[in-house]
mmCIF file of C-alpha atoms in Angstrom:
data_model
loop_
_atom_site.group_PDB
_atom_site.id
_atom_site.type_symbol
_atom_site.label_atom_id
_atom_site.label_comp_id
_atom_site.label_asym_id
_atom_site.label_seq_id
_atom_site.Cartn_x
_atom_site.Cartn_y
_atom_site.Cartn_z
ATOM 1 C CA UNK A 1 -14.306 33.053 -5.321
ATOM 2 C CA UNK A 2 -14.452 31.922 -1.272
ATOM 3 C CA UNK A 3 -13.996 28.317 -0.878
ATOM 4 C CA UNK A 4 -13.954 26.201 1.775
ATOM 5 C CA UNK A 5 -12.524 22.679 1.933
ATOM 6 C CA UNK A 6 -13.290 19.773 4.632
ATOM 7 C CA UNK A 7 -10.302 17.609 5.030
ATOM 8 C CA UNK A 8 -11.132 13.996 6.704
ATOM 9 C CA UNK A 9 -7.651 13.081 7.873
ATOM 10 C CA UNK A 10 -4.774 14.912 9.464
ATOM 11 C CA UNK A 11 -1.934 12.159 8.428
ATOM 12 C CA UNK A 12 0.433 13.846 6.158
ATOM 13 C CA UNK A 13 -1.751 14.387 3.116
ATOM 14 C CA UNK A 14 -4.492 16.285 4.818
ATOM 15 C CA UNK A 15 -2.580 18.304 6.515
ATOM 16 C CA UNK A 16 -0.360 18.908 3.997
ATOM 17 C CA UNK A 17 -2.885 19.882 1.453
ATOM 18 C CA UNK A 18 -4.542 21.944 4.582
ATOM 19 C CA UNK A 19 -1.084 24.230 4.395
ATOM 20 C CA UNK A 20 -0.818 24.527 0.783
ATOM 21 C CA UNK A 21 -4.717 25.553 0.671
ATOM 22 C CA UNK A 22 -4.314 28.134 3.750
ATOM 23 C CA UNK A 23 -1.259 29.822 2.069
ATOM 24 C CA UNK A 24 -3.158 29.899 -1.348
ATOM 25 C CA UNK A 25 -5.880 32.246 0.914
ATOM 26 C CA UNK A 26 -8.632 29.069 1.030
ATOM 27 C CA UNK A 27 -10.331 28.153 4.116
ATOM 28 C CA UNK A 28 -10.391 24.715 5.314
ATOM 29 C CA UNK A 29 -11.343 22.918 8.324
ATOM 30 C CA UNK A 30 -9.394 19.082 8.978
ATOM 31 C CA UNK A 31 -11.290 16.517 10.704
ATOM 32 C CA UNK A 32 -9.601 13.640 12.517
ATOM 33 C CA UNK A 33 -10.707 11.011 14.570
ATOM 34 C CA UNK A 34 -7.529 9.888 16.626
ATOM 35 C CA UNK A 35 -6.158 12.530 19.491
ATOM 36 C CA UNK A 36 -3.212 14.347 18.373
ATOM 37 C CA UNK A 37 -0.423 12.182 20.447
ATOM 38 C CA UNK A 38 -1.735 9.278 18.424
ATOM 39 C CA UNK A 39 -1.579 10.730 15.400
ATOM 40 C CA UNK A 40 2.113 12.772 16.069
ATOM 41 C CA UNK A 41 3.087 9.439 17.393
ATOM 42 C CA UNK A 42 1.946 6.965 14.221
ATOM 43 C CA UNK A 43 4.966 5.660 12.923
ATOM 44 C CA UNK A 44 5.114 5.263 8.516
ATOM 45 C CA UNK A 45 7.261 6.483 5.984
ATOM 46 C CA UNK A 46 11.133 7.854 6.500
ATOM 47 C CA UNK A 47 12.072 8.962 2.966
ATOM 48 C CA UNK A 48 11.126 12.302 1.482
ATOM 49 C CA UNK A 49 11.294 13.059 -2.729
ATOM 50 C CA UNK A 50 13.247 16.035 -4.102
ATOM 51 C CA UNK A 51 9.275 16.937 -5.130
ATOM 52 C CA UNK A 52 8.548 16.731 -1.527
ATOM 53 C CA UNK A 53 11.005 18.058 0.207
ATOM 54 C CA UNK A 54 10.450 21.193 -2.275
ATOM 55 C CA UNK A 55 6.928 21.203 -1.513
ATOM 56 C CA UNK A 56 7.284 21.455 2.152
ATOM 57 C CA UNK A 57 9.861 24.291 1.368
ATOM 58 C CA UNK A 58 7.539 25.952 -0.380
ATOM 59 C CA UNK A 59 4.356 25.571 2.190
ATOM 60 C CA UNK A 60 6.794 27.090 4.844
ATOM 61 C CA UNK A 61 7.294 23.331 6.395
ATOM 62 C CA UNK A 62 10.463 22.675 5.700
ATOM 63 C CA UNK A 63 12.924 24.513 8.856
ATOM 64 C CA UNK A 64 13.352 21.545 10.722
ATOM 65 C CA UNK A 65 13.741 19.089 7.963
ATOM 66 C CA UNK A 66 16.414 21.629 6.689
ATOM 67 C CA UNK A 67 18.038 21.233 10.112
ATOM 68 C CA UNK A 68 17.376 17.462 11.030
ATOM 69 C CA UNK A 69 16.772 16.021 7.932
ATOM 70 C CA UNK A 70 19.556 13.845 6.274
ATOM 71 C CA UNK A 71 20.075 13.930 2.679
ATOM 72 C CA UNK A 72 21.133 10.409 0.889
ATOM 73 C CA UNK A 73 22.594 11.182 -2.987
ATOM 74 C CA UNK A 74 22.001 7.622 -3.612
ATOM 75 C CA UNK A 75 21.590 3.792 -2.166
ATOM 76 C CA UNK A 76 23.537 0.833 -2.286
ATOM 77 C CA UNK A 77 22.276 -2.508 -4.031
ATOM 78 C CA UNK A 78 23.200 -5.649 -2.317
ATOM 79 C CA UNK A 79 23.735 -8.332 -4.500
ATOM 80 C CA UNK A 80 26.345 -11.430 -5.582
ATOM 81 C CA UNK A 81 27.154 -10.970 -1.693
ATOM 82 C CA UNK A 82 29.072 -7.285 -3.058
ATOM 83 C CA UNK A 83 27.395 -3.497 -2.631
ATOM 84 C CA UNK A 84 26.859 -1.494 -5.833
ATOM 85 C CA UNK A 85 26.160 1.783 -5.225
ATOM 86 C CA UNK A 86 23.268 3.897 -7.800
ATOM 87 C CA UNK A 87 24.203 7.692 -7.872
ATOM 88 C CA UNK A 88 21.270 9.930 -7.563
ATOM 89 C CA UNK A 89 23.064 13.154 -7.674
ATOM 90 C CA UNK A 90 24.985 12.508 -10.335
ATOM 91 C CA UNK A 91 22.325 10.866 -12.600
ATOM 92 C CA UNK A 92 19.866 13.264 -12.049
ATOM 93 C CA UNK A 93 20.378 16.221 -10.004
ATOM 94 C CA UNK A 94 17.951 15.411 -7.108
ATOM 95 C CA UNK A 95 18.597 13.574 -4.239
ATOM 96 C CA UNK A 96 16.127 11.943 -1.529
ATOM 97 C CA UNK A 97 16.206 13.127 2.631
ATOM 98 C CA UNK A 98 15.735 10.397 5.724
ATOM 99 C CA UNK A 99 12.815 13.105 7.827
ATOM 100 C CA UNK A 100 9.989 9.866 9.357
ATOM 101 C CA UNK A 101 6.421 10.829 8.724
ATOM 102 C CA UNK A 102 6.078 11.848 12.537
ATOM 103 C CA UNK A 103 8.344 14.918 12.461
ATOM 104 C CA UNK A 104 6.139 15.628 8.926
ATOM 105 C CA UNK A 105 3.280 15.656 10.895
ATOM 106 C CA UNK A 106 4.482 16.978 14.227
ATOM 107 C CA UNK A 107 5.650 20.113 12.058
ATOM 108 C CA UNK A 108 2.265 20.646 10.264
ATOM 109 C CA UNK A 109 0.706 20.628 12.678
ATOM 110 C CA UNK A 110 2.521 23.128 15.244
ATOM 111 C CA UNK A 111 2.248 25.443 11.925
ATOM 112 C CA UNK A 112 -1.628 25.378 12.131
ATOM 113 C CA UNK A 113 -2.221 25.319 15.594
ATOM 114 C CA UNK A 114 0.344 28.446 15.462
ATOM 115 C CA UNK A 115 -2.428 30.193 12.706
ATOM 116 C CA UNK A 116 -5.155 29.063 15.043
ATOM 117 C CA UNK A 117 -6.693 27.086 12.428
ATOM 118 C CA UNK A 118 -9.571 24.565 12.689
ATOM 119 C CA UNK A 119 -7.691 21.431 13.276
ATOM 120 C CA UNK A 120 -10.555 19.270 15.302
ATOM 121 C CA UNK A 121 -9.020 15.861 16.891
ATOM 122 C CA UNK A 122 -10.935 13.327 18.431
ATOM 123 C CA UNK A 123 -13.339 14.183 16.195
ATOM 124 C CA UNK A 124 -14.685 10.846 13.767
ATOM 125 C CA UNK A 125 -17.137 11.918 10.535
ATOM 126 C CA UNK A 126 -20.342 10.013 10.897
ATOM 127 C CA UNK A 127 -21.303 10.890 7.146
ATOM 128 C CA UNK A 128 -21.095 12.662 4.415
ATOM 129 C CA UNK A 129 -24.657 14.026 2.495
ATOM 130 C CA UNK A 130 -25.450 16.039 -0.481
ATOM 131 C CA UNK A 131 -21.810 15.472 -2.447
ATOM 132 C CA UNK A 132 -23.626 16.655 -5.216
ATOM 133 C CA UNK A 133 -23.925 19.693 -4.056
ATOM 134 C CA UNK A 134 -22.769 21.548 -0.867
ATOM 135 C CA UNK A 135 -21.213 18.353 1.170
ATOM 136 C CA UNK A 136 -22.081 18.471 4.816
ATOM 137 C CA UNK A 137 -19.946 16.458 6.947
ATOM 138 C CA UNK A 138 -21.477 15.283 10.078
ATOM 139 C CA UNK A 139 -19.772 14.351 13.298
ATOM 140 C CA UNK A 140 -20.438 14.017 17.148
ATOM 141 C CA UNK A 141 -20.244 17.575 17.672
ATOM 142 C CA UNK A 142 -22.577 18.868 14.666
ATOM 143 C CA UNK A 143 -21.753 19.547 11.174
ATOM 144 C CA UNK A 144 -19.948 21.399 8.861
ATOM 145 C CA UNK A 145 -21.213 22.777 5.392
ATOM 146 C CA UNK A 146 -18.242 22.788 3.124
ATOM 147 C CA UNK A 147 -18.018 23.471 -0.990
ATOM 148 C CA UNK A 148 -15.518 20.141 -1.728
ATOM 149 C CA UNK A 149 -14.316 17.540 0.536
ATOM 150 C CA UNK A 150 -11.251 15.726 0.507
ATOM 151 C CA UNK A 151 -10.885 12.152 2.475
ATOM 152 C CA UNK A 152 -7.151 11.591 3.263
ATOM 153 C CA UNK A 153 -8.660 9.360 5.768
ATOM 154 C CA UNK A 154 -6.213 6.047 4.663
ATOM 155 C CA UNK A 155 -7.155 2.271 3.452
ATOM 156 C CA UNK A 156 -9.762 1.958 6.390
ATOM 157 C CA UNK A 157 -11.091 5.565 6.355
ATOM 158 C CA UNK A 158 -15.115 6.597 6.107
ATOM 159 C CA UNK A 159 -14.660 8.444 2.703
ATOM 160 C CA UNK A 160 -12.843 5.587 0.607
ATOM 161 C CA UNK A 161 -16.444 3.751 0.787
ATOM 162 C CA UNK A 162 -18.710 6.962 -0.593
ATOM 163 C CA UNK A 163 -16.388 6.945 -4.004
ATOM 164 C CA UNK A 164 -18.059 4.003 -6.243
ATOM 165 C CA UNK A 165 -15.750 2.717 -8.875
ATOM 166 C CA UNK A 166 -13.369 -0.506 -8.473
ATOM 167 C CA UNK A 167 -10.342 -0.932 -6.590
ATOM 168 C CA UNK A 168 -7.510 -2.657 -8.668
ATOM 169 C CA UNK A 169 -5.501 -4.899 -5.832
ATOM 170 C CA UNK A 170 -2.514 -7.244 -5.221
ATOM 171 C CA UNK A 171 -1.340 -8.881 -2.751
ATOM 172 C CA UNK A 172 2.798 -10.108 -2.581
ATOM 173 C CA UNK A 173 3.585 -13.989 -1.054
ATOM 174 C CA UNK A 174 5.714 -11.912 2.029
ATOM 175 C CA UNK A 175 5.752 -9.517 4.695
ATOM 176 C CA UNK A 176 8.347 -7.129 6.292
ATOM 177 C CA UNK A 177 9.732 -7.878 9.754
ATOM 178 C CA UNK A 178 11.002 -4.348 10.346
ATOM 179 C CA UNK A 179 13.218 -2.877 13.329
ATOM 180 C CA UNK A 180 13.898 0.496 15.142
ATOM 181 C CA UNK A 181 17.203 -0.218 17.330
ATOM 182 C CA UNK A 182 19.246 2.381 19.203
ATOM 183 C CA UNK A 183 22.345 1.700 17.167
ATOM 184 C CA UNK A 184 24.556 3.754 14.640
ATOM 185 C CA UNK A 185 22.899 3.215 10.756
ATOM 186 C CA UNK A 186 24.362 0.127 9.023
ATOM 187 C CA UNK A 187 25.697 2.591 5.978
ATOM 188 C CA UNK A 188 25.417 6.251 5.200
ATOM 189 C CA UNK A 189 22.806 5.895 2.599
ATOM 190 C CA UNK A 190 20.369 3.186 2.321
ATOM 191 C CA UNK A 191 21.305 -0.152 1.833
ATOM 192 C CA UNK A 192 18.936 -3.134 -0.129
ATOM 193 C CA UNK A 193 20.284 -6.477 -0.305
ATOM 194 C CA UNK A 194 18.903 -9.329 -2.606
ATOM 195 C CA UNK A 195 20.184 -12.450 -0.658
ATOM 196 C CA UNK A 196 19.032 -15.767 -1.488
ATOM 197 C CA UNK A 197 18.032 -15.979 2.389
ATOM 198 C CA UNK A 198 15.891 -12.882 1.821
ATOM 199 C CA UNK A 199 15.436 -9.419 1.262
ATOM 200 C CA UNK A 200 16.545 -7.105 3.446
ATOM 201 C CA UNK A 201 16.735 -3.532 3.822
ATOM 202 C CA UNK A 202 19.102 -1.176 6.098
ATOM 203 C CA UNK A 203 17.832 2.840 6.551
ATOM 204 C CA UNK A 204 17.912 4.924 9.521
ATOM 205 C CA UNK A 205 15.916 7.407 11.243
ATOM 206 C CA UNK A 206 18.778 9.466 12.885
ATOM 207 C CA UNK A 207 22.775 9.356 13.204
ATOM 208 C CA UNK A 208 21.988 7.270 16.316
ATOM 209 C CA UNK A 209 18.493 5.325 15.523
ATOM 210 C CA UNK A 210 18.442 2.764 12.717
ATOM 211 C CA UNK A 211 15.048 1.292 10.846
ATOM 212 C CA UNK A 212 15.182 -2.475 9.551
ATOM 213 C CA UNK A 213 13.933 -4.845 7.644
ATOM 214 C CA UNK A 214 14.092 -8.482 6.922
ATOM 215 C CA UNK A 215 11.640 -9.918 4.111
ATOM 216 C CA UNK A 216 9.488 -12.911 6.327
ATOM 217 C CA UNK A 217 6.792 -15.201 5.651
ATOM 218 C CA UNK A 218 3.563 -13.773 5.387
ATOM 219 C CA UNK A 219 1.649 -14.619 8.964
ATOM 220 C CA UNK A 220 5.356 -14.821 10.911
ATOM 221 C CA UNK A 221 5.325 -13.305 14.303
ATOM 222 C CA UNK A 222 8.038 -11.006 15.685
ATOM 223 C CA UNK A 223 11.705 -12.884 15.796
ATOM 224 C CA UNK A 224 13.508 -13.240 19.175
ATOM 225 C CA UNK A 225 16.201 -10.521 18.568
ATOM 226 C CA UNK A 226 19.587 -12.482 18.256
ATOM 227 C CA UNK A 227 17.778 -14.269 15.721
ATOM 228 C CA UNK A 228 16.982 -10.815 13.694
ATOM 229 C CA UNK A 229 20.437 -9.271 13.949
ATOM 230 C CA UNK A 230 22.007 -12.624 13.214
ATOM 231 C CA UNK A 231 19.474 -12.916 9.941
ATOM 232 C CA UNK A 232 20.559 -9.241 8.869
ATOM 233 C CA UNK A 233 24.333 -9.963 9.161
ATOM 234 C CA UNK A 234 23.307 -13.152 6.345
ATOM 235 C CA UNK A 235 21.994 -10.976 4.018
ATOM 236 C CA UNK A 236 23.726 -7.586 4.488
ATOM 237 C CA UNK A 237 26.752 -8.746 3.132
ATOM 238 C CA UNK A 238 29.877 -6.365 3.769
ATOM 239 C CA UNK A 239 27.036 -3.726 5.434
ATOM 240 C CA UNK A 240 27.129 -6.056 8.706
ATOM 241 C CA UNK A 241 24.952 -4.153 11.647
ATOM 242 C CA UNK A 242 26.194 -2.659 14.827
ATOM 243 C CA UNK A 243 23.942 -4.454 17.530
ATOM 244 C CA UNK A 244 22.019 -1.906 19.833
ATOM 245 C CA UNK A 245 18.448 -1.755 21.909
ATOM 246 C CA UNK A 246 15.848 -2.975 19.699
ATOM 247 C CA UNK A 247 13.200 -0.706 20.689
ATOM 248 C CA UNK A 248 9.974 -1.612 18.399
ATOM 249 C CA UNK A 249 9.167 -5.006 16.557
ATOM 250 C CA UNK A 250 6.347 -4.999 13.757
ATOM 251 C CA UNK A 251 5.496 -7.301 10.925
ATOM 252 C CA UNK A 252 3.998 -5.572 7.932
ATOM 253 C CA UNK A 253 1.834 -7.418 4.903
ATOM 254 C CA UNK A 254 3.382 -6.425 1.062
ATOM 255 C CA UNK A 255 0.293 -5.158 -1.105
ATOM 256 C CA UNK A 256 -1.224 -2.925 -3.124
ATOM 257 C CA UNK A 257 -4.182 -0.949 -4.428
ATOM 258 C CA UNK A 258 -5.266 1.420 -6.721
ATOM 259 C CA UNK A 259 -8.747 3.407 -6.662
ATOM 260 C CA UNK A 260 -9.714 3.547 -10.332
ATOM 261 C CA UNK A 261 -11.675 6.242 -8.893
ATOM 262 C CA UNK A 262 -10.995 9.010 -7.622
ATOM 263 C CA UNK A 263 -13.716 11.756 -7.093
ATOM 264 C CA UNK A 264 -17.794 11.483 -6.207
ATOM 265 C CA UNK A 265 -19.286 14.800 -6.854
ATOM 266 C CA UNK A 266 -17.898 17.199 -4.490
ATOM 267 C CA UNK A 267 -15.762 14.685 -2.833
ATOM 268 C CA UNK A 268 -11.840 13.930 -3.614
ATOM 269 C CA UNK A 269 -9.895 11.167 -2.717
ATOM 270 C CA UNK A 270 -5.758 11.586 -1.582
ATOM 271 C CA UNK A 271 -2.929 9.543 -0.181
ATOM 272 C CA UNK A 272 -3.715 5.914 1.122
ATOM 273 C CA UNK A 273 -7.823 6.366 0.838
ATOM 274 C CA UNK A 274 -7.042 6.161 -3.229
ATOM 275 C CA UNK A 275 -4.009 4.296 -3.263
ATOM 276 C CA UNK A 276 -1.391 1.703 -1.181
ATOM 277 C CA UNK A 277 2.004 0.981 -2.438
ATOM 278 C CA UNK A 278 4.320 -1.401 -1.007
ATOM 279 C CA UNK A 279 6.909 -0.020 0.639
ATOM 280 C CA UNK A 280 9.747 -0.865 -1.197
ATOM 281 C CA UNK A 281 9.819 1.869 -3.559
ATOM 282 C CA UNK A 282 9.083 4.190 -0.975
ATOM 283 C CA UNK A 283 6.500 5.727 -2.339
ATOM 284 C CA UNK A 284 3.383 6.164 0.232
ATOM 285 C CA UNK A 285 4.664 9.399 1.658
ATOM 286 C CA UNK A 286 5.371 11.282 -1.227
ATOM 287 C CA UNK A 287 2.557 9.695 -3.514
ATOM 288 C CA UNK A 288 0.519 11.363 -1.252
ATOM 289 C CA UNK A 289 2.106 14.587 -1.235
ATOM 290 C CA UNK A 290 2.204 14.449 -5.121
ATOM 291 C CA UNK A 291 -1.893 14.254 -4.738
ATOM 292 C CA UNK A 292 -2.330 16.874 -2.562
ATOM 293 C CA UNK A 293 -0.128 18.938 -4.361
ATOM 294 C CA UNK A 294 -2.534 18.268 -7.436
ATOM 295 C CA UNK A 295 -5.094 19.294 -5.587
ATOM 296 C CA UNK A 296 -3.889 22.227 -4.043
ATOM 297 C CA UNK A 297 -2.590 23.894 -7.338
ATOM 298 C CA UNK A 298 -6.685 22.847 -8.730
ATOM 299 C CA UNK A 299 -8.516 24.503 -5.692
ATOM 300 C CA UNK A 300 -6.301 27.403 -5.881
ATOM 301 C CA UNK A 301 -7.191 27.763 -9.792
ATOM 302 C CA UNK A 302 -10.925 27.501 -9.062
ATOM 303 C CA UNK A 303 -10.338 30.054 -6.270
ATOM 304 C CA UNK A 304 -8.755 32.632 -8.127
ATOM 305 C CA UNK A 305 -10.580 32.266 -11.863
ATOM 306 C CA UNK A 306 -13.671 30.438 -11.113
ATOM 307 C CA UNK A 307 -12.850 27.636 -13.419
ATOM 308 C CA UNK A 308 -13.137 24.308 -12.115
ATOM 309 C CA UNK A 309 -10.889 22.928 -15.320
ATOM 310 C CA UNK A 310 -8.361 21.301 -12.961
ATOM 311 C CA UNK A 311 -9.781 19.639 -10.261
ATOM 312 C CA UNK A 312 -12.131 18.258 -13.158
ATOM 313 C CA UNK A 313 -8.789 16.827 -14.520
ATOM 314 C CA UNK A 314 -7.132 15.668 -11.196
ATOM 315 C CA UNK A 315 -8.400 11.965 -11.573
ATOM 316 C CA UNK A 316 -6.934 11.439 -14.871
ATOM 317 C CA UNK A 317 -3.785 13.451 -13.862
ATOM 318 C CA UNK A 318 -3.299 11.356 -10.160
ATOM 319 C CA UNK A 319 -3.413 8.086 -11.756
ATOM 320 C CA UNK A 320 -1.098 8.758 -14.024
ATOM 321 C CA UNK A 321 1.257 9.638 -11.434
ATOM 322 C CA UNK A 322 -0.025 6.740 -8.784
ATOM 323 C CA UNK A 323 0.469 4.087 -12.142
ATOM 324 C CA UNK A 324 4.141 5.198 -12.626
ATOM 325 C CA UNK A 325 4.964 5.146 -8.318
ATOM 326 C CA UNK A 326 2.943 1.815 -8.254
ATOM 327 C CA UNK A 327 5.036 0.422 -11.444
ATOM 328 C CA UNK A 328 8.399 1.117 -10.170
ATOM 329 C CA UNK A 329 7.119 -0.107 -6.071
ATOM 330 C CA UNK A 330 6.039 -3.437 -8.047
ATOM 331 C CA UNK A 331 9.605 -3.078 -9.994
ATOM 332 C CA UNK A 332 11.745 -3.357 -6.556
ATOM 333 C CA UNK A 333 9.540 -5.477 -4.914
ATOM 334 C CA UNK A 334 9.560 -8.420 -7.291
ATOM 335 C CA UNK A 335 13.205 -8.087 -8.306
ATOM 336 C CA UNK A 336 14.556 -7.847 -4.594
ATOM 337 C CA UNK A 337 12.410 -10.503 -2.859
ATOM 338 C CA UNK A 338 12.414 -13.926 -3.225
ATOM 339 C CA UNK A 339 8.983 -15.502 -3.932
ATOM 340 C CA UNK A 340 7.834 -19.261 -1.976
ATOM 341 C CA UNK A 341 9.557 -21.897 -3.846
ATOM 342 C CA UNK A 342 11.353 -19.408 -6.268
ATOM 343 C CA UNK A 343 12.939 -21.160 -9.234
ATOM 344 C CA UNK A 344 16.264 -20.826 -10.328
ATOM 345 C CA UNK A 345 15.657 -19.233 -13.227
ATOM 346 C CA UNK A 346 13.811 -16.725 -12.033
ATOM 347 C CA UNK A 347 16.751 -16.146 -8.979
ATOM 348 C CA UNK A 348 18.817 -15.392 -12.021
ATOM 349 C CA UNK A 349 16.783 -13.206 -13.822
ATOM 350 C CA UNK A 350 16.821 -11.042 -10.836
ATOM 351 C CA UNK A 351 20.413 -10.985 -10.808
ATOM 352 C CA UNK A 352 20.875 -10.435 -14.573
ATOM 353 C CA UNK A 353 18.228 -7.103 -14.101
ATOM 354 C CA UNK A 354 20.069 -5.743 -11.206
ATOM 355 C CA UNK A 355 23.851 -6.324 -12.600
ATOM 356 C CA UNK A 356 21.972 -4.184 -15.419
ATOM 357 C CA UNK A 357 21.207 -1.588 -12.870
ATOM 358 C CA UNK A 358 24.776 -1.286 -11.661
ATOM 359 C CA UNK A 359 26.647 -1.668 -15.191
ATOM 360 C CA UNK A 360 24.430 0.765 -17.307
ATOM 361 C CA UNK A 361 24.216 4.445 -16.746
ATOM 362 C CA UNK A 362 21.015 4.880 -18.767
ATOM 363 C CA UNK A 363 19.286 1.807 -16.001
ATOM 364 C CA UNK A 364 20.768 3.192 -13.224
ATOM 365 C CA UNK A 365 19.458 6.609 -13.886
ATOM 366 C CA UNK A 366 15.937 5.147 -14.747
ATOM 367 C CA UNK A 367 16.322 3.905 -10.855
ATOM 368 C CA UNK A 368 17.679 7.046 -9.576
ATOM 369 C CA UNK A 369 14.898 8.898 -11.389
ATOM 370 C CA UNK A 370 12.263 6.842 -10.101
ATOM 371 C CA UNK A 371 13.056 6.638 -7.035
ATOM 372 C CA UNK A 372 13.901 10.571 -6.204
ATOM 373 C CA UNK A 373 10.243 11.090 -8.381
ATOM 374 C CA UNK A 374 11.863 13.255 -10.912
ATOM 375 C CA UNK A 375 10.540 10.381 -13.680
ATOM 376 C CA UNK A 376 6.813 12.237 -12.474
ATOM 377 C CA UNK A 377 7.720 15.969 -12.785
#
């Protein structure tokens, strides 16, 4: 059975899925509305799965990661002014890789321009008709009948609107104030840090590049930079940073959403169109791969027995998955941040649930599972 698949969106999840589709032997053309430096230049996520990471493996995307990439086997908790570290490897067999969402993308899409594949930049969707049927999607330059679209478009996108249903949301009481500096990573692994100043996080893009983060009121604009590196000595504890070039400031708002659903007709919904976690867990990135994935594995059914059993079931399956990634995002958000006018008692309930963490095997491999998304597979 031929097939062929519009993809609004070439972030990671539509071109990802775009990959998986072209080595399963389905056609598909990507639409995206930002040139390609923008989009190979959009910084996100850092922190791939083991799920992911195998994905892109198996999609044929994975040579420079496998050169570049740097694997973490676990991360240290901050907390009681000490580091604890949580063993990934050892409590579950998988292990997490620092690759940003940029080199993702970059790689994807050298792949498809390699295949000479329809990849069309600068290139908005107007509309969308007949998604009960053959979808057309419209844009400046004409239209393009397709058999199932897929909007990987994010939050903001054109296809997140066509999909009635409610959106389940929350908000959190603080934002990130997060860093890139020119300057050797804090730790070798990740590093977050309940302080009573303040969460804070310390990752790392390369040997030589580190990424930031120091929780900040929501609405607070960009800190001078003593005042940053001074902040993340506070609440680093023993981790205390080596100063360098701050070369990017941004503030970013804590929240989150759900799509409850997740498919109109002929039309799909993947990555941050149907879903935003906070960052915390670090989930966006690979959330999104897990959907396409989903996806990918139910077009490729349809194409090769005709039966459209699985992509009839990818709603129900994707939440399921997007539930559990939102659960544990919520879970190290709310234990590692301090809310406005935070009681004491709930300060030490924090601390009681992390000593747990660090003092239990069985808790610290629900962590380690969790957060390297074998608790999905």
């Amino acid at each position: 059975m031929s097939l062929l698949v519009g993809i609004v969106g070439a972030g990671p999840a539509g071109l990802l899925l775009a990959r998986l589709l072209h080595r399963a032997g389905i056609d598909s053309v990507v639409f995206e509305s930002r040139d390609r430096e923008y989009v190979e230049r959009r910084q996100r996520a850092g922190i791939l799965e083991q799920a992911t990471v195998d994905t892109l493996r198996a999609a044929g995307a994975a040579d420079r990661l496998e050169r570049e990439g740097i694997p973490h086997d676990g991360i240290d908790l901050v907390f009681d002014g000490a580091a604890h570290r949580v063993d990934f490897l050892g409590t579950t067999g998988a292990r997490v890789w620092i690759y940003a969402q940029t080199e993702v993308v970059k790689d994807l899409i050298a792949l498809r321009v390699a295949d000479d594949l329809p990849l069309l930049f600068d290139t908005p969707v107007l509309a969308l008709t007949d998604l009960d049927g053959r979808p057309t999607v419209h844009h400046a330059g004409g239209q393009v009948v397709c058999d199932y679209v897929v909007g990987a478009d994010g939050f903001h996108g054109v296809t997140r609107g066509l999909v009635p249903g409610v959106v389940h949301e929350r908000t959190f009481p603080y934002s990130w104030l997060g860093i890139l500096a020119d300057a050797p990573p804090v730790h070798h692994e990740l590093v977050y840090a309940h302080s009573r100043r303040g969460f804070a996080l310390a990752s790392m893009r390369s040997p030589t590049v580190s990424r930031l983060y120091l929780q900040v009121p929501n609405g607070t604009e960009p800190w001078p930079d003593d005042e940053i590196w001074t902040e993340l000595d506070h609440r680093l504890g023993d981790h205390h940073p080596q100063r360098g070039p701050i070369t990017a400031k941004s503030v970013l708002p804590m929240r989150a959403s759900v799509a409850e659903t997740l498919r109109h007709g002929t039309l799909f919904l993947a990555g941050d169109a149907a879903h935003i976690v906070p960052p915390t867990g670090a989930k966006g990135l690979n959330l999104a791969a897990a959907d396409v994935t989903l996806l990918a594995a139910a077009f490729d059914h349809l194409h090769r027995t005709g039966s459209p059993d699985l992509l009839d079931a990818y709603e129900h399956t994707a939440l399921r998955e997007i539930w559990r990634a939102e659960h544990f995002s919520h879970f190290m958000t709310t234990t590692l941040h301090l809310a406005p006018g935070q009681s004491e008692f709930d300060t030490q309930l924090q601390l009681a649930h992390l000593r747990h963490i660090v003092s239990s095997r069985a808790a610290a491999t629900s962590l380690a599972e969790n957060y390297t998304g074998t608790a999905r597979t």
